Coordinates of C-alpha atoms in Angstrom, one line a residue:
M1 CA 0.2 12.3 -23.4
S2 CA 3.3 13.4 -20.9
E3 CA 5.2 10.8 -18.7
S4 CA 3.5 13.0 -15.8
Q5 CA 0.2 12.8 -16.7
K6 CA 0.7 9.0 -17.2
F7 CA 2.1 8.5 -14.0
Q8 CA -1.1 10.4 -12.4
L9 CA -3.6 8.5 -14.5
G10 CA -1.9 5.5 -13.3
T11 CA -1.8 6.3 -9.6
I12 CA -5.8 7.4 -9.8
G13 CA -6.3 3.7 -11.7
A14 CA -4.5 2.3 -9.0
L15 CA -6.4 3.9 -5.9
S16 CA -9.7 2.8 -7.5
L17 CA -8.7 -0.7 -7.9
S18 CA -7.6 -1.0 -5.0
V19 CA -10.7 0.8 -3.5
V20 CA -13.3 -1.2 -5.5
S21 CA -11.7 -4.5 -4.7
S22 CA -11.5 -3.9 -1.2
V23 CA -14.8 -3.2 0.0
S24 CA -15.6 -6.7 -2.5
I25 CA -13.8 -8.9 -0.9
V26 CA -14.4 -7.6 2.8
I27 CA -18.5 -7.4 1.6
C28 CA -17.7 -11.4 0.3
N29 CA -15.8 -12.2 3.4
K30 CA -18.7 -11.1 5.7
A31 CA -21.6 -13.1 4.3
L32 CA -18.5 -15.8 4.4
I33 CA -18.0 -15.3 8.3
S34 CA -21.0 -14.1 9.6
T35 CA -23.8 -15.7 7.7
L36 CA -21.9 -18.8 6.9
G37 CA -20.3 -19.5 9.8
F38 CA -16.6 -19.9 7.7
T39 CA -14.6 -17.8 10.7
F40 CA -10.8 -19.3 9.3
A41 CA -9.6 -15.6 8.1
T42 CA -5.5 -16.7 8.5
T43 CA -6.5 -19.9 6.2
L44 CA -8.5 -18.4 3.9
T45 CA -5.4 -15.6 3.2
S46 CA -3.6 -18.0 2.7
W47 CA -5.3 -19.2 -0.3
H48 CA -5.8 -15.9 -1.6
L49 CA -2.3 -15.3 -2.1
L50 CA -1.7 -19.2 -3.4
V51 CA -4.1 -18.2 -6.4
T52 CA -2.6 -15.2 -6.4
F53 CA 0.5 -16.7 -7.6
C54 CA -1.5 -19.3 -9.8
S55 CA -3.2 -16.5 -11.8
L56 CA 0.1 -14.4 -12.2
H57 CA 2.0 -17.4 -13.3
V58 CA -0.4 -18.0 -15.7
A59 CA -0.4 -14.2 -16.8
L60 CA 3.9 -15.3 -16.9
W61 CA 2.6 -17.8 -19.2
M62 CA 1.0 -15.8 -21.3
K63 CA 4.3 -13.0 -21.3
L64 CA 1.7 -10.2 -20.0
F65 CA 4.5 -9.3 -17.7
E66 CA 8.3 -10.3 -17.6
H67 CA 9.8 -12.5 -15.1
K68 CA 12.6 -10.6 -13.2
P69 CA 14.7 -12.5 -10.6
F70 CA 16.5 -10.4 -7.9
D71 CA 18.1 -10.7 -4.8
P72 CA 16.5 -14.5 -3.4
R73 CA 17.4 -13.4 0.2
A74 CA 15.5 -10.1 0.2
V75 CA 12.4 -12.0 -1.3
M76 CA 12.4 -14.5 1.5
G77 CA 12.6 -12.3 3.7
F78 CA 10.2 -9.4 2.6
G79 CA 7.6 -12.4 1.9
I80 CA 8.1 -13.9 5.4
L81 CA 7.6 -10.7 7.0
N82 CA 4.6 -9.7 4.9
G83 CA 2.6 -13.7 6.1
T84 CA 3.8 -12.2 9.6
S85 CA 2.1 -9.3 9.7
I86 CA -1.3 -10.5 8.2
G87 CA -1.2 -13.5 11.3
L88 CA -0.4 -11.0 14.0
L89 CA -3.4 -8.4 12.9
N90 CA -5.5 -11.5 13.0
L91 CA -4.4 -12.6 16.0
S92 CA -4.4 -9.1 17.7
L93 CA -8.0 -8.8 16.2
G94 CA -8.8 -12.1 18.2
F95 CA -6.7 -11.6 21.5
N96 CA -8.3 -7.7 21.8
S97 CA -11.7 -6.1 21.4
V98 CA -13.1 -4.4 18.4
G99 CA -12.2 -0.8 19.4
F100 CA -8.8 -1.7 20.4
Y101 CA -7.9 -3.6 17.2
Q102 CA -9.0 0.0 15.6
M103 CA -6.8 1.5 17.6
T104 CA -3.9 -0.4 16.5
K105 CA -5.1 -0.3 12.5
L106 CA -5.0 3.7 13.1
A107 CA -1.4 3.8 14.8
I108 CA 0.0 2.4 11.7
I109 CA 0.1 5.4 10.1
P110 CA 2.0 7.6 13.3
C111 CA 4.5 4.2 13.1
T112 CA 5.1 4.2 9.7
V113 CA 6.0 8.6 9.8
L114 CA 8.3 7.7 12.9
L115 CA 10.0 5.2 10.6
E116 CA 10.4 7.0 7.4
T117 CA 11.5 10.5 9.5
L118 CA 14.1 8.3 11.5
F119 CA 15.3 5.9 8.6
F120 CA 14.9 7.4 5.9
R121 CA 15.3 10.8 6.9
K122 CA 11.8 11.6 5.1
I123 CA 10.1 15.2 5.7
F124 CA 6.7 15.8 5.9
S125 CA 5.3 19.0 6.2
R126 CA 3.4 20.5 9.0
S127 CA -0.1 20.4 6.7
I128 CA 0.6 16.8 5.9
Q129 CA 0.7 16.3 9.4
F130 CA -2.6 18.0 10.6
S131 CA -4.3 16.4 7.2
L132 CA -3.3 12.8 9.0
L133 CA -4.4 14.2 12.4
I134 CA -7.8 15.2 11.2
L135 CA -7.8 11.9 9.3
L136 CA -7.1 10.1 12.4
C137 CA -9.6 11.3 14.6
G138 CA -12.2 10.7 12.1
V139 CA -11.6 7.4 12.0
G140 CA -11.3 6.9 15.5
I141 CA -14.5 8.7 16.4
A142 CA -16.3 6.5 13.4
T143 CA -14.9 2.9 14.3
V144 CA -13.8 3.1 18.1
T145 CA -16.3 1.9 20.4
D146 CA -14.6 0.1 23.4
L147 CA -11.1 -0.5 24.5
Q148 CA -10.5 -3.1 26.9
L149 CA -6.4 -3.5 27.2
N150 CA -5.0 -7.0 28.1
G151 CA -1.3 -7.5 28.6
L152 CA -0.7 -10.4 25.7
G153 CA -3.4 -8.5 23.3
S154 CA -1.5 -5.3 23.4
F155 CA 2.0 -7.0 23.1
L156 CA 0.5 -9.2 19.6
S157 CA -0.5 -5.9 18.5
L158 CA 2.4 -3.8 18.9
L159 CA 4.4 -6.7 17.3
A160 CA 1.8 -6.3 14.4
V161 CA 1.8 -2.8 13.9
I162 CA 5.7 -2.7 13.3
T163 CA 5.8 -5.6 11.1
T164 CA 3.6 -4.4 9.3
C165 CA 4.9 -1.0 8.8
V166 CA 8.1 -2.5 8.2
A167 CA 6.4 -4.2 5.4
Q168 CA 4.5 -1.8 3.8
I169 CA 7.4 0.4 3.7
M170 CA 9.7 -2.2 2.2
T171 CA 7.6 -2.6 -0.6
N172 CA 7.5 0.9 -1.6
T173 CA 11.8 0.6 -1.1
I174 CA 12.4 -3.6 -2.8
Q175 CA 10.7 -1.8 -5.8
K176 CA 13.1 1.1 -6.3
K177 CA 16.3 -0.4 -5.0
F178 CA 15.5 -3.2 -7.2
K179 CA 14.0 -1.4 -9.9
V180 CA 11.3 -4.5 -10.4
T181 CA 7.1 -3.7 -11.0
S182 CA 4.8 -4.2 -7.9
T183 CA 3.8 -7.4 -10.0
Q184 CA 7.1 -8.9 -10.4
L185 CA 7.2 -8.4 -7.0
L186 CA 4.0 -10.2 -5.8
Y187 CA 4.8 -12.8 -8.3
Q188 CA 8.3 -13.4 -6.3
S189 CA 6.7 -12.8 -2.8
C190 CA 3.3 -14.9 -3.0
P191 CA 5.0 -18.2 -2.1
Y192 CA 6.4 -17.0 0.3
Q193 CA 3.5 -15.2 1.9
A194 CA 1.0 -18.1 1.1
M195 CA 3.7 -21.0 2.8
T196 CA 4.1 -18.8 5.9
L197 CA 0.3 -18.8 6.1
F198 CA -0.7 -22.1 5.2
I199 CA 1.6 -24.0 8.0
V200 CA 0.8 -21.3 10.6
G201 CA -2.8 -21.0 9.9
P202 CA -4.5 -23.8 11.0
F203 CA -3.0 -23.2 14.3
L204 CA -3.7 -19.7 14.6
D205 CA -7.5 -20.2 13.8
G206 CA -7.9 -23.2 15.8
L207 CA -6.5 -21.2 18.9
L208 CA -9.2 -18.3 17.7
T209 CA -12.4 -20.1 17.1
N210 CA -11.5 -23.7 18.9
Q211 CA -12.5 -25.2 15.6
N212 CA -11.0 -27.1 13.1
V213 CA -10.4 -25.9 9.6
F214 CA -10.1 -29.2 7.9
A215 CA -13.1 -30.7 9.8
F216 CA -15.4 -27.8 8.7
R217 CA -18.9 -28.5 6.6
Y218 CA -18.0 -27.0 3.1
T219 CA -21.3 -26.5 1.3
P220 CA -21.7 -25.3 -2.0
Q221 CA -22.5 -22.4 -0.7
V222 CA -19.1 -21.5 1.3
L223 CA -17.4 -23.3 -1.8
F224 CA -18.8 -20.1 -4.2
F225 CA -18.4 -17.4 -1.8
I226 CA -14.5 -18.9 -1.0
V227 CA -13.9 -19.1 -4.8
L228 CA -15.4 -15.8 -5.0
S229 CA -13.4 -14.2 -2.3
C230 CA -10.0 -16.0 -4.1
L231 CA -10.3 -14.2 -7.4
I232 CA -11.2 -10.8 -5.5
S233 CA -7.7 -11.8 -3.6
V234 CA -6.0 -11.2 -6.7
S235 CA -7.3 -7.7 -7.5
V236 CA -6.2 -6.7 -3.7
N237 CA -3.2 -8.2 -3.2
F238 CA -1.8 -6.8 -7.1
S239 CA -3.5 -3.3 -6.6
T240 CA -2.1 -3.0 -2.8
F241 CA 1.7 -3.7 -4.6
L242 CA 0.5 -0.9 -7.1
V243 CA -0.3 1.3 -4.7
I244 CA 2.5 1.7 -2.6
G245 CA 5.0 1.1 -5.7
K246 CA 3.7 4.6 -7.7
T247 CA 2.7 6.5 -3.8
S248 CA 4.1 5.1 -0.7
A249 CA 3.2 3.1 2.7
V250 CA 1.4 6.5 4.4
T251 CA -1.0 7.0 1.6
Y252 CA -1.8 3.6 1.2
Q253 CA -2.5 3.8 4.9
V254 CA -4.9 6.9 4.3
L255 CA -6.9 4.5 1.6
G256 CA -7.1 1.7 4.3
H257 CA -9.4 4.3 6.2
L258 CA -11.3 5.4 3.5
K259 CA -11.7 1.7 2.3
T260 CA -12.8 1.2 6.1
C261 CA -14.9 4.5 5.9
L262 CA -16.7 2.9 2.7
V263 CA -17.5 -0.1 4.5
L264 CA -19.4 0.9 7.1
A265 CA -21.6 2.9 4.6
F266 CA -22.1 0.4 2.2
G267 CA -23.0 -2.3 5.3
Y268 CA -25.3 0.4 6.3
V269 CA -27.0 0.5 2.8
L270 CA -26.8 -3.0 1.7
L271 CA -26.5 -5.0 5.4
H272 CA -28.9 -2.7 7.8
D273 CA -25.9 -2.9 10.3
P274 CA -26.4 -0.5 12.9
F275 CA -25.3 3.0 12.1
R276 CA -25.0 6.4 14.6
W277 CA -24.5 9.9 14.6
R278 CA -21.3 9.0 15.7
N279 CA -20.2 6.8 12.4
I280 CA -21.6 9.6 10.4
L281 CA -19.7 12.3 12.1
G282 CA -16.2 10.3 12.5
I283 CA -16.8 9.7 7.9
S284 CA -17.6 13.2 7.7
I285 CA -14.4 13.8 9.7
A286 CA -12.3 11.2 8.3
V287 CA -13.7 12.8 4.3
V288 CA -12.1 16.4 5.4
G289 CA -9.0 14.6 6.1
M290 CA -8.4 12.5 2.9
G291 CA -9.2 15.5 1.0
L292 CA -6.9 17.4 2.8
Y293 CA -4.0 14.8 2.5
S294 CA -4.8 14.6 -0.9
Y295 CA -4.9 18.7 -2.1
C296 CA -1.3 18.4 0.0
C297 CA 0.3 16.1 -1.9
T298 CA -0.8 17.2 -5.1
V299 CA 0.3 21.1 -4.0
E300 CA 4.0 19.5 -2.6
S301 CA 4.8 17.3 -5.7
Q302 CA 3.6 20.3 -8.1
Q303 CA 6.2 22.4 -5.9
K304 CA 9.0 19.9 -5.9
A305 CA 8.6 19.5 -9.5
N306 CA 8.5 22.9 -10.8
E307 CA 11.8 22.9 -8.6
A308 CA 13.1 20.0 -10.4
S309 CA 12.5 21.6 -13.4
A310 CA 14.0 25.4 -12.7
P311 CA 17.9 24.2 -12.9
L312 CA 17.0 22.6 -16.4
A313 CA 15.5 26.3 -18.0
Q314 CA 18.1 27.9 -16.7
A315 CA 20.3 25.9 -18.4
K316 CA 18.8 26.1 -21.6
E317 CA 18.9 29.9 -21.0
S318 CA 22.8 29.8 -20.2
E319 CA 22.9 27.7 -23.4
S320 CA 21.0 30.6 -25.5
D321 CA 22.6 33.3 -24.0
P322 CA 25.0 35.2 -26.4
L323 CA 27.2 37.1 -23.7
L324 CA 27.2 34.0 -21.7
S325 CA 29.0 32.2 -24.6
V326 CA 31.4 34.9 -24.9
E327 CA 32.2 34.7 -21.3
N328 CA 32.2 30.7 -21.4
G329 CA 34.1 30.0 -24.6
A330 CA 35.7 33.1 -26.4
A331 CA 37.9 35.5 -25.8
I332 CA 37.6 39.0 -26.9
L333 CA 40.7 40.5 -29.0
G334 CA 41.8 44.1 -28.1
D335 CA 40.3 45.2 -31.5
G336 CA 36.9 44.2 -30.5
V337 CA 36.8 41.2 -33.0
V338 CA 35.3 38.1 -31.5
P339 CA 37.0 34.8 -32.4
K340 CA 34.9 31.9 -33.5
A341 CA 34.3 29.9 -30.9
P342 CA 34.7 26.1 -31.5
V343 CA 31.8 24.1 -32.3
W344 CA 31.1 22.3 -29.0
N345 CA 28.4 18.9 -28.8
S346 CA 26.1 19.7 -26.0
N347 CA 25.8 16.3 -25.1
K348 CA 29.0 15.6 -24.8
D349 CA 29.8 18.6 -22.5
L350 CA 27.0 17.4 -20.4
H351 CA 28.7 13.9 -19.9
A352 CA 32.4 15.5 -19.7

């Protein structure tokens, strides 16, 4: 199996793991919050990250991956920024209507495209832009119900969008710059993310729910769902870093909207949530946009691979062409005799 085939299989596996784990944790958290009344989302997220770090520490002890330290300031800044973005998203949901919060999540894709275009000179083709537009329209139709604006909520949403975009772009950039795997980056950044959310979590949850997380009555059923949610979160956090590392922040956001559509569908089938014609229409349009985006990305990846392999093929042709060999390494004498060319080491020529 070639390296490109292995990479494609790894990418498909990462995308599948991300979808399955994210949909599972949403269903679990929905039961925990809606049915059992445990509404402390930010504090719960800090527990998720703490369990993830402990799980990775056990995996490191079992030598399932190699610890690779790198710039501690970059790790700390990245971890705190990630934790802050999660807290701001929860605040945005608390101070805005559900419809405006969904619009905030939709704004992450165009904001990410804009930042990558401005600061990384990344070029998105018209077909990619068109597929993203179809996707956003579909998700908007399916999820956005009401738009109630307020000054504080809008400001918090803007901060949430910016920090989330920067954090996801940094996930991809750091992995490539320091040549670390998603597991190595997650292991080193988890403590900072968990610490940030553990400090601000009870305060934010108290502000949004008017309840104290430490005074909540933890029944065996609540504890069971909390433990289950934390265990699933290990897969969610790992797959998030894995997907962004193998693809891009934009692709991860597209995948996120696929999860939203799946959660709506599962909610209707399993939990009998209300489902209207606009949900069906929106999900259908979104699926078309996702399919078109995947097709365009595949075509462009193949084109880039062909363009990269073309110079190598030309170089091999020039080495095997006797006419070019004569022109490059041998002078024809007046009597038509070609002197024997010196024997060159091809590797040495390439590195000279």
